[in-house]
Coordinates of C-alpha atoms and ligand atoms in Angstrom, one line a residue:
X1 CA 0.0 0.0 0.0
X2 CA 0.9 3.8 -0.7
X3 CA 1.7 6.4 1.5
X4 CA -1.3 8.2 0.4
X5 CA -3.8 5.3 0.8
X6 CA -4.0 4.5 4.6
X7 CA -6.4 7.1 5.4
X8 CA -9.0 5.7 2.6
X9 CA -8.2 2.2 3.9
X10 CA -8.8 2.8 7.6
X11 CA -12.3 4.1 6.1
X12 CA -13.0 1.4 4.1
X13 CA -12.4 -0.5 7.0
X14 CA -14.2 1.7 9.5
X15 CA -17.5 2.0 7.4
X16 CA -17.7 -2.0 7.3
X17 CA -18.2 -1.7 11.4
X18 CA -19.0 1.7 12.0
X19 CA -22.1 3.3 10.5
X20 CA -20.7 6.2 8.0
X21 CA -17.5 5.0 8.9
X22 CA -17.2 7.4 12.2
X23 CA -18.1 7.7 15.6
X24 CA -19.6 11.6 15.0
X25 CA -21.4 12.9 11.8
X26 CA -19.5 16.0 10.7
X27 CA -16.8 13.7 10.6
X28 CA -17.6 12.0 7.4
X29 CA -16.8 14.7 5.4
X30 CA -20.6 14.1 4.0
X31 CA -20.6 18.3 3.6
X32 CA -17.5 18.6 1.6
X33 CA -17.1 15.3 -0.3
X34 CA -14.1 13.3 -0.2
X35 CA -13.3 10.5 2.6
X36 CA -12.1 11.6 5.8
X37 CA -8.9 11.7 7.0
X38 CA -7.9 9.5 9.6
X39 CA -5.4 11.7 12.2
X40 CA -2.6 10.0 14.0
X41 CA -0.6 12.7 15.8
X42 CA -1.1 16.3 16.7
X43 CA 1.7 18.6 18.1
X44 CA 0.8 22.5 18.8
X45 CA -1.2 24.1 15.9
X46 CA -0.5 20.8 13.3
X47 CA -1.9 17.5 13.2
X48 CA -0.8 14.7 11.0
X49 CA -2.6 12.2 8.9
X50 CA -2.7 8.8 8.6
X51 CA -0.6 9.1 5.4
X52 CA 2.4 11.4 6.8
X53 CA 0.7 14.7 5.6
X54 CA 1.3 17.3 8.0
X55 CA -2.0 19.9 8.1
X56 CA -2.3 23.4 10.3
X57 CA -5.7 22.4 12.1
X58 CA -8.0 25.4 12.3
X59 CA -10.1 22.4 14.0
X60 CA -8.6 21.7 17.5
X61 CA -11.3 19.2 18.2
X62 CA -14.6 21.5 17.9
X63 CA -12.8 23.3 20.7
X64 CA -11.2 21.6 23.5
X65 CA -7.8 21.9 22.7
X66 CA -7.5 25.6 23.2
X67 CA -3.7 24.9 24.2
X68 CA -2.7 23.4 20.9
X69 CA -2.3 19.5 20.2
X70 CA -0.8 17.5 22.8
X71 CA 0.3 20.4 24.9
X72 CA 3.3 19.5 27.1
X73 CA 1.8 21.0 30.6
X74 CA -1.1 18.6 29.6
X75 CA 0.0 15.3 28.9
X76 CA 2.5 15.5 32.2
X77 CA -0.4 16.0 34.5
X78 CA -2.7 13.3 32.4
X79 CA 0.7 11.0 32.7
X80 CA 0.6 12.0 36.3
X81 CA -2.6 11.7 37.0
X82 CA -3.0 8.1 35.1
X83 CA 0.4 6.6 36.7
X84 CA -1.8 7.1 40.2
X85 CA -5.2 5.0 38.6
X86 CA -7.5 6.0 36.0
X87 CA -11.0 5.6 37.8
X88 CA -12.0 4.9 41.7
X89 CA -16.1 5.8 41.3
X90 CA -15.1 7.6 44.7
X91 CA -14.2 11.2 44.9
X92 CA -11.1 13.0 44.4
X93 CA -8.4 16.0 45.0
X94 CA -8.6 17.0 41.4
X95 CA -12.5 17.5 41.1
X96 CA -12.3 19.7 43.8
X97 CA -9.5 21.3 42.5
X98 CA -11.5 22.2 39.5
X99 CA -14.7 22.9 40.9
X100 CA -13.2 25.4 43.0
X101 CA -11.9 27.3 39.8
X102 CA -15.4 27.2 38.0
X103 CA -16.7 28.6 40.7
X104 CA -14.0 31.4 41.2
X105 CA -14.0 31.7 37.0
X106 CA -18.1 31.6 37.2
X107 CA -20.3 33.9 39.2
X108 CA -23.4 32.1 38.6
X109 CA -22.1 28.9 39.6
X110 CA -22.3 28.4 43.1
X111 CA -21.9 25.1 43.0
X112 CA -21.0 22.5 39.8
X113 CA -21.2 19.2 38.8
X114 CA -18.8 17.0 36.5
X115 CA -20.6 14.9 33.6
X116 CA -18.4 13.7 30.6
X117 CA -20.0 15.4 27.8
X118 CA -21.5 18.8 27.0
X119 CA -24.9 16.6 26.0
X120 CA -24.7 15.0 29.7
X121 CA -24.4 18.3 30.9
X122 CA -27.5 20.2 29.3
X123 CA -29.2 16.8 29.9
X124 CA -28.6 17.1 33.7
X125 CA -29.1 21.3 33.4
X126 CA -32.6 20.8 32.3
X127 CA -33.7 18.0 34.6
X128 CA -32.4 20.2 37.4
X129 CA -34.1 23.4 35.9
X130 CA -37.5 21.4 35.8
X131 CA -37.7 20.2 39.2
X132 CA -36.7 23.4 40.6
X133 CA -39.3 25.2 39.3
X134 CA -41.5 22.1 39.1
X135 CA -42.7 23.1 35.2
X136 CA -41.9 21.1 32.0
X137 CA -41.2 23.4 29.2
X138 CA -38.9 24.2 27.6
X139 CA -37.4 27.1 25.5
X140 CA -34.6 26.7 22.6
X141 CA -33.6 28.8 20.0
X142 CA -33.6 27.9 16.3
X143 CA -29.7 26.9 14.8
X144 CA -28.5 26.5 18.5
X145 CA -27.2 23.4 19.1
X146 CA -27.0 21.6 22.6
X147 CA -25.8 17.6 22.6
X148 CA -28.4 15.4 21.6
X149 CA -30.5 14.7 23.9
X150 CA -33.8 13.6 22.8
X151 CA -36.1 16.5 23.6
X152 CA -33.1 19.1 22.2
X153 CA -33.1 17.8 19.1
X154 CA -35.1 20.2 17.3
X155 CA -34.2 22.8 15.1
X156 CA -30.8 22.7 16.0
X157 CA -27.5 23.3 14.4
X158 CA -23.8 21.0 14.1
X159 CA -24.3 18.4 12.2
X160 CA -27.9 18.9 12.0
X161 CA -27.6 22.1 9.9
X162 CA -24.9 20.4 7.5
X163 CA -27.6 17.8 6.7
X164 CA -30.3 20.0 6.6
X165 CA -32.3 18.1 9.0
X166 CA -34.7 19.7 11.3
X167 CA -34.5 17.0 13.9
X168 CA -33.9 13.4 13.9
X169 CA -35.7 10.1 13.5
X170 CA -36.0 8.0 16.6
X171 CA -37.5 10.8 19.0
X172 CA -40.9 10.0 19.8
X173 CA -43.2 13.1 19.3
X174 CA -43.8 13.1 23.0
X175 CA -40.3 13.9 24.0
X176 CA -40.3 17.0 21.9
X177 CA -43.6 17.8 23.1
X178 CA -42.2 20.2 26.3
X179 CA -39.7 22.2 24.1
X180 CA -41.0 25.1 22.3
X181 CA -38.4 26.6 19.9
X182 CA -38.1 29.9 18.9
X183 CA -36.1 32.3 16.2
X184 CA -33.3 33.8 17.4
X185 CA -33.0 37.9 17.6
X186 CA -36.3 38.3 18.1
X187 CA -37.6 40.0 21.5
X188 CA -41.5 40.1 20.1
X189 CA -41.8 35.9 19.6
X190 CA -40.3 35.5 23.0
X191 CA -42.9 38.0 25.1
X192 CA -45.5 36.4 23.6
X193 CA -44.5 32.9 24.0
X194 CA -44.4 33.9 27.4
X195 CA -47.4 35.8 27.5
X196 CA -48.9 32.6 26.5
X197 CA -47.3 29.6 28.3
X198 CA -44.8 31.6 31.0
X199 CA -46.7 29.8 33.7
X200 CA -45.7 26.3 32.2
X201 CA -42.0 27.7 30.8
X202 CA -39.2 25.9 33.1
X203 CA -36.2 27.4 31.4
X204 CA -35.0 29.1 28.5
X205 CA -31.6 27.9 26.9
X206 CA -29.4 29.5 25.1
X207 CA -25.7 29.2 23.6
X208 CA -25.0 33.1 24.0
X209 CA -22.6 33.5 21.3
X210 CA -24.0 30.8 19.4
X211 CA -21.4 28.6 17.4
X212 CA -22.7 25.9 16.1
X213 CA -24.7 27.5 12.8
X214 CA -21.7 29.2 12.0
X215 CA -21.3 32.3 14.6
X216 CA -24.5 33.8 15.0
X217 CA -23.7 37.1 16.8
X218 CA -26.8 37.9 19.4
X219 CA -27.7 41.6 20.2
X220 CA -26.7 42.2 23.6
X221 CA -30.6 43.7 24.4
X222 CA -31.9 40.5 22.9
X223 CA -30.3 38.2 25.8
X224 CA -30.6 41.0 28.4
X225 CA -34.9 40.4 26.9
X226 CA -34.2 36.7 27.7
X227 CA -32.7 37.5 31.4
X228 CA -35.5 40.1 32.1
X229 CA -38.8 38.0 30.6
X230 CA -37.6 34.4 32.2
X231 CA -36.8 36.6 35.7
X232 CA -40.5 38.0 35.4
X233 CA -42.2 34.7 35.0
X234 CA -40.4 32.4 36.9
X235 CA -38.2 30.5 34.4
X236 CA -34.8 29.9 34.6
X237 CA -31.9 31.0 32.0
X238 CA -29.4 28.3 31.0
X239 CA -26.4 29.5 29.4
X240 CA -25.0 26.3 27.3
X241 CA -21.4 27.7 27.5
X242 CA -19.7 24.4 26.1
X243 CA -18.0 26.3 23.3
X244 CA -17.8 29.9 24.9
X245 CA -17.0 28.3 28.5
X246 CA -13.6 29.1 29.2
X247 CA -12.7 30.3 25.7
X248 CA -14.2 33.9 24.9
X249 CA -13.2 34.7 28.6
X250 CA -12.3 33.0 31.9
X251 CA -16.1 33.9 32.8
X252 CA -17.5 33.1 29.7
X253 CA -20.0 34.9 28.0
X254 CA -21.7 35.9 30.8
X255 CA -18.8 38.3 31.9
X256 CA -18.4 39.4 28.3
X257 CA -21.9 40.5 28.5
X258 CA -22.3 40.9 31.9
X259 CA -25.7 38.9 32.4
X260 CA -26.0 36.1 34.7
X261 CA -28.0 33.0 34.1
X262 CA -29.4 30.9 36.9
X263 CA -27.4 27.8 35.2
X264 CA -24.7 27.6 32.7
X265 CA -23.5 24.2 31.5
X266 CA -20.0 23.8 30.0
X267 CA -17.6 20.8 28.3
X268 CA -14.7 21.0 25.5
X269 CA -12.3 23.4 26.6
X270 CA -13.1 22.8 30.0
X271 CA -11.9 19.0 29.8
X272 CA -8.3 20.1 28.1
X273 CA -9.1 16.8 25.5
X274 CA -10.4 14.4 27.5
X275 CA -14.5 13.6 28.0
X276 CA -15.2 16.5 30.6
X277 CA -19.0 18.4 30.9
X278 CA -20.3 20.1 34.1
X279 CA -22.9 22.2 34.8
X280 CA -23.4 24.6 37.3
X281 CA -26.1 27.1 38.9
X282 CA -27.3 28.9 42.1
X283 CA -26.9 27.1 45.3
X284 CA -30.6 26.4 46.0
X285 CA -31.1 24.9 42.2
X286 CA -28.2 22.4 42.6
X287 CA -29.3 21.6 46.1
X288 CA -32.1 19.9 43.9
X289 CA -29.7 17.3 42.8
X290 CA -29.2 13.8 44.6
X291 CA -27.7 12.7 47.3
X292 CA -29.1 16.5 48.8
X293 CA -32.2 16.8 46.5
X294 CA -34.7 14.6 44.9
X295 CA -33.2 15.3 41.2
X296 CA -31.2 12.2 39.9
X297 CA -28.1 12.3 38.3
X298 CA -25.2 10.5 38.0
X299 CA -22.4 9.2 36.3
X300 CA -19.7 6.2 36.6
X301 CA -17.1 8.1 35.1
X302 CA -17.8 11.7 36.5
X303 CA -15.2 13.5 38.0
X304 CA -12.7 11.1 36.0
X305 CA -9.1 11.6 37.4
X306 CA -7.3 11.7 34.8
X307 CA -10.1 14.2 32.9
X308 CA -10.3 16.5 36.4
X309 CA -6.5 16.8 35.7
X310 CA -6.3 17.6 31.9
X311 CA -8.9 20.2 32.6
X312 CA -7.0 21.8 35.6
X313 CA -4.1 21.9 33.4
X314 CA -5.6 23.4 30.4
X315 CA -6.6 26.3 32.9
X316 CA -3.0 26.6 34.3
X317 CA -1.7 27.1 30.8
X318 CA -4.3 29.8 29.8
X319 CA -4.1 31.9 33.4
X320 CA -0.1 31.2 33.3
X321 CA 0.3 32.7 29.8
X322 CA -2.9 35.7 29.7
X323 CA -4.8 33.0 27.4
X324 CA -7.8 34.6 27.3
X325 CA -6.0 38.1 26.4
X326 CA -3.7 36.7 23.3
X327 CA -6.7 34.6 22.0
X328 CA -8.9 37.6 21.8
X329 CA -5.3 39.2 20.2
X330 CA -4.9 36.7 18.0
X331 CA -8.3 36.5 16.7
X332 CA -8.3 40.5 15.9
X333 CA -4.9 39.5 14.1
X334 CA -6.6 37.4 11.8
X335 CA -9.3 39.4 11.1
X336 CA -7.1 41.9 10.1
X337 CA -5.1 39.2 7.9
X338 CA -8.4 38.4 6.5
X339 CA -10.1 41.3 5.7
X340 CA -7.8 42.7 2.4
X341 CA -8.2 38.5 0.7
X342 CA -11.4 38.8 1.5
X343 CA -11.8 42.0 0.0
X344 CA -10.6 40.5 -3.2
X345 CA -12.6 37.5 -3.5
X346 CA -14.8 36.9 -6.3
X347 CA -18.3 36.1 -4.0
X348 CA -19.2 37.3 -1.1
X349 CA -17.3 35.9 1.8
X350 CA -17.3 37.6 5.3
X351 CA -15.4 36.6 8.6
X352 CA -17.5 36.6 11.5
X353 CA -15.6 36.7 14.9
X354 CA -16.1 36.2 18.3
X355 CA -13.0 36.0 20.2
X356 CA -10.9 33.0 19.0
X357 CA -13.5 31.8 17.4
X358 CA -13.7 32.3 13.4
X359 CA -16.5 31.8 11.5
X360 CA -15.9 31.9 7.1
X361 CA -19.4 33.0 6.8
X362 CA -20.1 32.5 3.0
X363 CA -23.6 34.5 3.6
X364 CA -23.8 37.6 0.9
X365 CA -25.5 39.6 3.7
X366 CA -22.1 38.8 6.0
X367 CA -23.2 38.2 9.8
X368 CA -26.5 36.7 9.9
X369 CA -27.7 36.6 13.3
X370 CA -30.5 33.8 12.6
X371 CA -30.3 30.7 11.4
X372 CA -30.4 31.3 7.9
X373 CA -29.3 28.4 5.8
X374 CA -26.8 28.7 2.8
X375 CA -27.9 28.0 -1.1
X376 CA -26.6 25.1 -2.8
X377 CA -24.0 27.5 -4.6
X378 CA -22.7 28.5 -1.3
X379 CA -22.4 25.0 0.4
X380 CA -20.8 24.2 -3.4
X381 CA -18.5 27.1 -2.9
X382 CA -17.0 26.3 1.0
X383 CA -16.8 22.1 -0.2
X384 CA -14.2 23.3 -3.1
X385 CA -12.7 25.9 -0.8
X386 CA -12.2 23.3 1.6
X387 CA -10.4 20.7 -0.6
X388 CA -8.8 23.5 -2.3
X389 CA -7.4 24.5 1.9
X390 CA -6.4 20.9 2.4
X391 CA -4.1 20.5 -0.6
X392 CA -2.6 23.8 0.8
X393 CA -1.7 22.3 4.2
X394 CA -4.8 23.2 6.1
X395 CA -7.6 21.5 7.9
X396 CA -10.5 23.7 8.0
X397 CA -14.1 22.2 9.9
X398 CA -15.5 20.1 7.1
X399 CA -18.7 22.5 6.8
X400 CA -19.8 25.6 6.1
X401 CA -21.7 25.9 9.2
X402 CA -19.0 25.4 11.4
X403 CA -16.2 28.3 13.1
X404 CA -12.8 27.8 13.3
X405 CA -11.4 27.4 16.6
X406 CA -8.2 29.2 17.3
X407 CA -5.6 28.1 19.9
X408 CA -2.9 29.4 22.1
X409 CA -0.4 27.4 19.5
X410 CA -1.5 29.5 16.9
X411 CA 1.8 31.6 16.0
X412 CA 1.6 34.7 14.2
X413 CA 3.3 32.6 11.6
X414 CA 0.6 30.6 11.0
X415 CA -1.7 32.9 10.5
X416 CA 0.2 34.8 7.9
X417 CA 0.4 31.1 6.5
X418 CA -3.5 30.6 6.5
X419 CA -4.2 34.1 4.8
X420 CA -1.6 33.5 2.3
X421 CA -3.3 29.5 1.6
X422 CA -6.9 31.3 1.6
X423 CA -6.4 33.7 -0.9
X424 CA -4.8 31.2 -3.3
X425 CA -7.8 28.8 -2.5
X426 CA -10.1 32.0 -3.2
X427 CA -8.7 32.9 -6.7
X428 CA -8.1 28.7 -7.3
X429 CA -12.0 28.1 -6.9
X430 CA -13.4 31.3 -8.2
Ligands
PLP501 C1 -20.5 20.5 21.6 C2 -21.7 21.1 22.2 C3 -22.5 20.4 23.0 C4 -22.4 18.9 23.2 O1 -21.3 18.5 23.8 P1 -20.7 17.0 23.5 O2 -19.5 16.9 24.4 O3 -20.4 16.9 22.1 O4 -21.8 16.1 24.0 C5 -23.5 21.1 23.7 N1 -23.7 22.4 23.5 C6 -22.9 23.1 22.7 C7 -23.1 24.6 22.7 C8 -21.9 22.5 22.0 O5 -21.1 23.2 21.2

């Protein structure tokens, strides 16, 4: 066999005993064409395929690794932290350790919980949220994603808005039945949803900076309508920080924007690459939760070692170095970078930023702030952009809909290498 051929044998191989040939849909490639690439190694800001080819990964994992591949810091406390047993189902220093900085990083968490997943987390955020306030409904917003839990997946975005599938097959219409979704950016549907059915609303949930239909910039009055109206009628505000969680800031969104939800729920860069989620809230809403409260939750790998550590880690590394500041620094730097290629493009492509987080938003209008869903020319356009990236050296998110995700590995180097590969890729496809 060739060098070049062990990526499309592995997913040969894979798709005979994994459906699609992954173990997550965006995976697959499905929104680009082409077979995936099968990783073997990352190092800093580059990861390296099956076959030897060395990429600069604009990826990161969807976000976890906001300290670059296989950060040293990291892997000595995870090789630390496994040498002394990978699992005891009994607490431990380290999940204390890391609770305690949530809760200093995290006004509105009082008190937190580890899960290992953001979809365990908003799971466990919304059971909590519905026997506190002892109501069933609840609110999302159309194009925000939040894990898949059964009675979340509607009109959400990921791997749902690459498809173009409202929601998915196996979810009994019952399960959906409690969650009420609405259009993002618009104060009028919500006051009257509420005007309607507040008495019966448990909690509204949100991703504030929502990342997961592209970036979807919200109007700071438009969440500061969501903290007001829930606060009026009873409901709770979830914040699903899993992407902006320890990424836009060390408090989040909420101390960008300076509004407080009642629970936030958090995963990927809070896990430094290893299965991590929590969720956190006000002291009498967590009370709910078992052994105190009456609220189930649980989980045989919670508060993992070995994940407590990479976590605590990943936070050393960004207060040690001023992450949060050179992250915001280095996003503006690519913007800039960005702005003159784009300028010269021959269709309308836009960046849309939040932080570290980069969105290519092939949208005419630029910034959407709802979830507005691209034309088959677009989705055409990003697919040949993409492959035209990859034979350049880089590994962009296989979609349209999805951000780039920035990390403190990023060298100014590397960004002048990006801007110079994009606007070759620009003029290539035009
Ligand atoms: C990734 C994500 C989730 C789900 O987290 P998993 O760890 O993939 O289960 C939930 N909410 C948001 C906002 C996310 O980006």
């Amino acid at each position: 066999m060739t060098a070049a051929e062990r990526s499309a044998d592995l997913y040969a191989r894979a798709c005979r005993v994994i459906p699609g040939g992954v173990s997550s849909p965006v995976r697959a490639f499905r929104a680009v064409g082409g077979t995936p690439l099968f990783i073997a190694s990352g190092a800093g800001a580059r990861i390296t395929d099956a076959d030897g080819r060395r990429y600069l990964d604009l990826v990161n994992s969807w976000g976890p690794l906001i300290a670059g591949h296989a950060h040293p810091a990291v892997v000595a406390a995870i090789r630390g932290a496994l040498e002394r047993g990978t699992t005891f189902g009994a607490p431990c220093e380290a999940e204390v350790l890391l609770a305690e900085r949530v809760v200093a990083a995290y006004p509105a968490a009082e008190q937190v919980r580890f899960v290992s997943s953001g979809t365990e987390a908003v799971m466990s955020a919304i059971r909590v949220a519905r026997a506190f306030t002892g109501r069933d409904l609840i609110v999302k917003f159309a194009g925000c994603y939040h894990g898949h839990a059964d009675h979340l997946l509607v009109a959400a975005g990921s791997g749902l808005a690459t498809f173009g599938k409202p929601s998915s097959a196996g979810v009994p219409r019952a399960f959906t039945e409690c969650t009420r979704v609405l259009p993002l950016d618009e104060e009028g549907a919500v006051e009257a949803l509420f005007a309607a059915e507040g008495a019966h609303i448990a909690a509204v949930i949100i991703e504030p900076v929502p990342a997961n239909h592209g970036l979807l910039l919200q109007r700071r009055e438009f969440l500061e309508t969501l903290r007001r109206v829930t606060r009026a009628h009873g409901a709770l505000l979830i914040f699903d920080e899993v992407i902006s969680g320890f990424r836009l800031a060390r408090g989040g969104a909420a101390e960008l924007l300076g509004i407080t939800p009642d629970l936030a729920t958090f995963g990927k860069v809070i896990g430094g690459g290893m299965p991590v989620g929590a969720f956190g809230g006000a002291r009498p809403i967590m009370a709910r939760l078992a052994p105190e409260g009456d609220t189930y939750q649980a989980g045989t790998l919670s508060g993992n070692p070995v994940a407590m550590a990479a976590g605590l880690a990943t936070l050393d590394v960004l207060e040690r170095e001023s992450g949060w500041a050179r992250l915001e620094a280095r996003g503006a730097e690519l913007e800039a970078l960005l702005e003159p290629v784009l300028a010269r493009a021959a269709f309308p492509v836009h960046t849309v930023r939040a932080g570290s987080l980069v969105w290519l938003s092939f949208h005419e209008q630029g910034a959407p702030r709802t979830a507005a869903a691209l034309g088959a020319r677009e989705t055409a356009r990003f697919a040949r952009l993409f492959h035209a990236m990859l034979a350049r050296g880089v590994y962009l998110p296989p979609s349209a809909y999805e951000a780039c995700f920035l990390s403190l590995a990023h060298s100014r180097a590397d960004l002048e290498e990006f801007t110079a590969a994009l606007g070759a890729a620009l003029a290539e496809i035009a």
